[in-house]
mmCIF file of C-alpha atoms in Angstrom:
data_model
loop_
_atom_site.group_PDB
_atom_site.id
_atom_site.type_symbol
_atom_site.label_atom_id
_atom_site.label_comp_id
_atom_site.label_asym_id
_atom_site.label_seq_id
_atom_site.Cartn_x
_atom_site.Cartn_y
_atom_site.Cartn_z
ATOM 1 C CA UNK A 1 106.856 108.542 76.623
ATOM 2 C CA UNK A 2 106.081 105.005 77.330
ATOM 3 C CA UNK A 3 102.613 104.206 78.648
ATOM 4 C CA UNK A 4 103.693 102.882 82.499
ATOM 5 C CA UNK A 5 105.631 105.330 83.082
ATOM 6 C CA UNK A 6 103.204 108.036 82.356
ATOM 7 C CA UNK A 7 100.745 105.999 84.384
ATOM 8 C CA UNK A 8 102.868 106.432 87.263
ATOM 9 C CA UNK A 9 103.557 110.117 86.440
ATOM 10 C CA UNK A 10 99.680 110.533 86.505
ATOM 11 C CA UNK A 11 99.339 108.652 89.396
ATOM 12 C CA UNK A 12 102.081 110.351 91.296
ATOM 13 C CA UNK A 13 100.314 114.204 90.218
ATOM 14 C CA UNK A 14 97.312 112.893 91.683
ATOM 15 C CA UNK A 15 98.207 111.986 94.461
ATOM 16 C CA UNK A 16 100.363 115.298 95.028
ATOM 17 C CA UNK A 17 97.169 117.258 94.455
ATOM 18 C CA UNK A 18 95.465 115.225 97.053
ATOM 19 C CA UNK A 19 98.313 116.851 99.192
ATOM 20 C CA UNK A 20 97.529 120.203 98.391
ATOM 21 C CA UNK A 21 93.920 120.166 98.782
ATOM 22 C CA UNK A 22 93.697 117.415 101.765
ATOM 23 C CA UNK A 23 96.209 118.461 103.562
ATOM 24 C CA UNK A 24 96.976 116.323 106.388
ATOM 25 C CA UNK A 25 93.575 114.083 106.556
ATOM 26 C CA UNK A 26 93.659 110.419 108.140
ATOM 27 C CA UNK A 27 92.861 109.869 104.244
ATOM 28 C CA UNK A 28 96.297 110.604 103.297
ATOM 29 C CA UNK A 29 98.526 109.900 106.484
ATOM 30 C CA UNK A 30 96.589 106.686 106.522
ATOM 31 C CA UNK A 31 97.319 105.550 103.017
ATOM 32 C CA UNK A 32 100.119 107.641 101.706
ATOM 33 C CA UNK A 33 102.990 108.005 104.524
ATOM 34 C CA UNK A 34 105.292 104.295 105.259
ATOM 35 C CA UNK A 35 106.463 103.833 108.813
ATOM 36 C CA UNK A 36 107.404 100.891 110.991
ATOM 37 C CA UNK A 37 104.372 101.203 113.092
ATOM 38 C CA UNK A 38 102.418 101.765 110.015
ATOM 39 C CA UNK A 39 103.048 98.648 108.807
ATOM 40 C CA UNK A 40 102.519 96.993 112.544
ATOM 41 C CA UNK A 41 99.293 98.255 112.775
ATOM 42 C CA UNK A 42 98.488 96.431 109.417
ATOM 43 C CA UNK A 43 98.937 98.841 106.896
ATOM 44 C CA UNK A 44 100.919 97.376 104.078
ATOM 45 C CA UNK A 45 99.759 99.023 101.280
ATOM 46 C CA UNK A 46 101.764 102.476 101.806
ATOM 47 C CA UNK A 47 104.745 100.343 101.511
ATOM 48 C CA UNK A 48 103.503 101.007 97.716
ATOM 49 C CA UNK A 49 101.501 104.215 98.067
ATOM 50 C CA UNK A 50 103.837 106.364 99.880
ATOM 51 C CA UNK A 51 105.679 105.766 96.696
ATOM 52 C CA UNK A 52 103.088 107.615 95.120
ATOM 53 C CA UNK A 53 103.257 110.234 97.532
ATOM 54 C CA UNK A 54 105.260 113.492 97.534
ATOM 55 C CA UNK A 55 104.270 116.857 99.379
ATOM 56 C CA UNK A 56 106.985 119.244 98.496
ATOM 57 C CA UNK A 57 106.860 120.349 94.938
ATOM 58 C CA UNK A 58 110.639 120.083 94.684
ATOM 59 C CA UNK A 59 110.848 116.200 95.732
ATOM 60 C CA UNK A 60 107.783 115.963 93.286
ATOM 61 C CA UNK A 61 109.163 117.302 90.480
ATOM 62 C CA UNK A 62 113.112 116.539 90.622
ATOM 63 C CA UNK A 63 111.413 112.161 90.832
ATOM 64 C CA UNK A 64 109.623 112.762 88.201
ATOM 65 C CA UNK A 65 111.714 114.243 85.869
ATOM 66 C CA UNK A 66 114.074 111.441 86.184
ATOM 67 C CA UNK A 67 111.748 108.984 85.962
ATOM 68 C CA UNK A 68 110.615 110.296 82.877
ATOM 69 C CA UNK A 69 114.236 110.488 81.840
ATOM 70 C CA UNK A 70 115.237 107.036 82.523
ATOM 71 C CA UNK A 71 112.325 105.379 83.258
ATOM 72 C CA UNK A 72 110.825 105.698 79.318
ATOM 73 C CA UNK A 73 114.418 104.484 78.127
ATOM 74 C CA UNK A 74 113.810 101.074 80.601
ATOM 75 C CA UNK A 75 110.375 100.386 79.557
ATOM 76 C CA UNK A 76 111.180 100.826 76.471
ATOM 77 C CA UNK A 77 114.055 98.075 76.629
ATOM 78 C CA UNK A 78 112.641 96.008 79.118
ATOM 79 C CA UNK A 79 109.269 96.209 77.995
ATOM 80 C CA UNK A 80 106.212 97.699 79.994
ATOM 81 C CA UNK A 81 105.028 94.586 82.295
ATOM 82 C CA UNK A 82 108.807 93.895 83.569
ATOM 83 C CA UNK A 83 109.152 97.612 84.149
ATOM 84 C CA UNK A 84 106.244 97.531 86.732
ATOM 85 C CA UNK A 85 107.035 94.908 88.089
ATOM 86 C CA UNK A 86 110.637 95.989 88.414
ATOM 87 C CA UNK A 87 109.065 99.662 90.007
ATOM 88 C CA UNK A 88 106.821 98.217 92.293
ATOM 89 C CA UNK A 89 109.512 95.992 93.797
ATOM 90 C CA UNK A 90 111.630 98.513 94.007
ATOM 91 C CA UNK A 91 108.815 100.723 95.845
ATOM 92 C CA UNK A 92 108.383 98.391 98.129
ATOM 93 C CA UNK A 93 111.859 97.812 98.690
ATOM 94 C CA UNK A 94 112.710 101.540 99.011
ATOM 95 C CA UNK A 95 109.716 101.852 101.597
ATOM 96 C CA UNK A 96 110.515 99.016 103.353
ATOM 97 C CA UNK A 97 114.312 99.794 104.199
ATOM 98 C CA UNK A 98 113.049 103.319 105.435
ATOM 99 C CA UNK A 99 110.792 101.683 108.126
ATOM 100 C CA UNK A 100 113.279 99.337 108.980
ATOM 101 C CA UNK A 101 115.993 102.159 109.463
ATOM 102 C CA UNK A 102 113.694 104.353 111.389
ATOM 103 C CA UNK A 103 112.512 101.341 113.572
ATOM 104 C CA UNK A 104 115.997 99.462 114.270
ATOM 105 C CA UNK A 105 118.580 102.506 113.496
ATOM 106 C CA UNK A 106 117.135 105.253 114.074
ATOM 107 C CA UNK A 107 114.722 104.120 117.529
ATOM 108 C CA UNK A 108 111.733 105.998 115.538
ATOM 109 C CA UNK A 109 109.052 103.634 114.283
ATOM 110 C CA UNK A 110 107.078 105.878 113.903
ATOM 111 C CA UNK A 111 108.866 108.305 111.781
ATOM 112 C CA UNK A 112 106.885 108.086 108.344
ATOM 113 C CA UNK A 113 107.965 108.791 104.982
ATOM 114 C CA UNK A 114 107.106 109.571 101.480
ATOM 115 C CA UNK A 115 108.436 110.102 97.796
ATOM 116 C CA UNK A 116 109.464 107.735 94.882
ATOM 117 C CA UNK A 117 112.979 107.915 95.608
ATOM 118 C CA UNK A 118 113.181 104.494 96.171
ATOM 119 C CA UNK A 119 111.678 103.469 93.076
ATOM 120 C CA UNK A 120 113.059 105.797 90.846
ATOM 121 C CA UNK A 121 116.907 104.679 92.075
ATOM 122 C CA UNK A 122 115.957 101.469 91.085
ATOM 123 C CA UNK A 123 115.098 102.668 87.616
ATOM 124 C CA UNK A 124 118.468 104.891 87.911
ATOM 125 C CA UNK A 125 120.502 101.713 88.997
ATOM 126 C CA UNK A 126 119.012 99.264 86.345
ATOM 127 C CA UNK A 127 119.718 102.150 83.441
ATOM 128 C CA UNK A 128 123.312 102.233 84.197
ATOM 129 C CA UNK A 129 123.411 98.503 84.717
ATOM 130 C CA UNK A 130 122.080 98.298 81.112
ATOM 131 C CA UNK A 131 124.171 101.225 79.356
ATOM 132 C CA UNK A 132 127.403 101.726 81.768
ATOM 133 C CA UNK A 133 129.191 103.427 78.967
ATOM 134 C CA UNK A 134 126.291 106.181 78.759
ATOM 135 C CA UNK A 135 127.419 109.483 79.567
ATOM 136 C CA UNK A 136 125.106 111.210 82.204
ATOM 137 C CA UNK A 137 125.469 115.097 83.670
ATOM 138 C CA UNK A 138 126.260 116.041 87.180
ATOM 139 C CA UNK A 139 124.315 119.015 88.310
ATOM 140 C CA UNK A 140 123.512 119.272 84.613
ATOM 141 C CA UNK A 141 126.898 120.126 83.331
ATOM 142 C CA UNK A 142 129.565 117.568 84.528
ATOM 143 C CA UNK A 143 129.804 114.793 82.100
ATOM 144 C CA UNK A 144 130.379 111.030 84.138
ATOM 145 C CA UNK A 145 129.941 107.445 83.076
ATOM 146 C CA UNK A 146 126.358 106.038 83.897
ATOM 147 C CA UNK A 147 127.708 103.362 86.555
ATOM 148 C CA UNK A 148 129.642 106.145 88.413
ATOM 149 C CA UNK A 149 126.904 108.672 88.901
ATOM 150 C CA UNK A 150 124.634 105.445 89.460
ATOM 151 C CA UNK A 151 127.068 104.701 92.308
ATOM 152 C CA UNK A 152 127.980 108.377 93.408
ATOM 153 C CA UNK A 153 124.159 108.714 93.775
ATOM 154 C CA UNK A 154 123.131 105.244 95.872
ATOM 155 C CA UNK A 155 126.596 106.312 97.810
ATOM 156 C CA UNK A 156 124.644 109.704 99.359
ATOM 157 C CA UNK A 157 122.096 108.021 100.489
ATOM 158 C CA UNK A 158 124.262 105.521 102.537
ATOM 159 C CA UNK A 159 126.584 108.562 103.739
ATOM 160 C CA UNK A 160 122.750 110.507 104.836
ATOM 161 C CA UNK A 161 121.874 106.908 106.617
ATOM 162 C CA UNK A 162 124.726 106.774 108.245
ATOM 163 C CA UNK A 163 124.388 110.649 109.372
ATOM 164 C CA UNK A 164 120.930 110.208 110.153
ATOM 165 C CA UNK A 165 121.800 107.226 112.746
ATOM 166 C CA UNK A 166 124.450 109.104 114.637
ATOM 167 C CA UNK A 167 121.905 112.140 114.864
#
């Protein structure tokens, strides 16, 4: 495994286990959850560590197993100071369009959120930008070009955004 990615693995696990045994404390709603009012109130740094943040052990575990999975193949290739740079823009990216959907589509600013999704479709994206003609499995069995399941997956998210804005 290459070294940033099990940096962020770390990271994310401790963070997760600040979940468990914090709970809901101002330490971790303050630093760990992005919203639009959030970030009005002058909190910019959970634009980045809410992408270190899961609570369910699902979400935790189903990011981090595909980081692992494509994130070590990108590092590898891209070597490990473009990949975090690459992640953390991505982060922030990911964190930022939730707040800005809650805020402007949704009418909830202050609707937080959590979770490396955002990141890790980045790292998802640029892998089957880099090896289209890969082969990856649906649900673990259905075989599918790279760029397809790349697209298939960025294409739920836009049909739960546009579910989530008509309620």
């Amino acid at each position: 495994m290459q070294p940033v990615v099990l940096a962020i693995l770390v990271l994310n696990a401790i963070v997760f286990v600040g979940w468990i045994i914090l709970g809901q404390a101002p330490v971790m709603t303050d630093n760990f959850l992005v919203s639009w009012d959030a970030l009005e109130a002058g909190r910019y740094w959970t634009l980045l560590g809410s992408a270190f943040s899961h609570i369910a052990g699902f979400h935790f575990l189903i990011n981090m197993y595909v980081l692992a999975t494509f994130g070590s193949f990108v590092e590898q290739v891209i070597g490990s100071w473009r990949f975090v740079v690459f992640y953390l823009v991505a982060a922030i990216i990911g964190s930022l369009g939730h707040a800005t959907v809650s805020a402007f589509l949704l009418d909830k600013p202050e609707l937080p959120a959590l979770g490396a999704s955002g990141a890790v479709s980045g790292v998802v994206i640029l892998f089957s930008l880099m090896v289209p003609q890969a082969t990856l499995l649906l649900l673990g069995f259905i075989p599918m070009p790279a760029l397809l399941g790349a697209l298939l997956f960025v294409g739920l998210d836009v049909v739960g955004l546009i579910a989530q804005t008509e309620g």
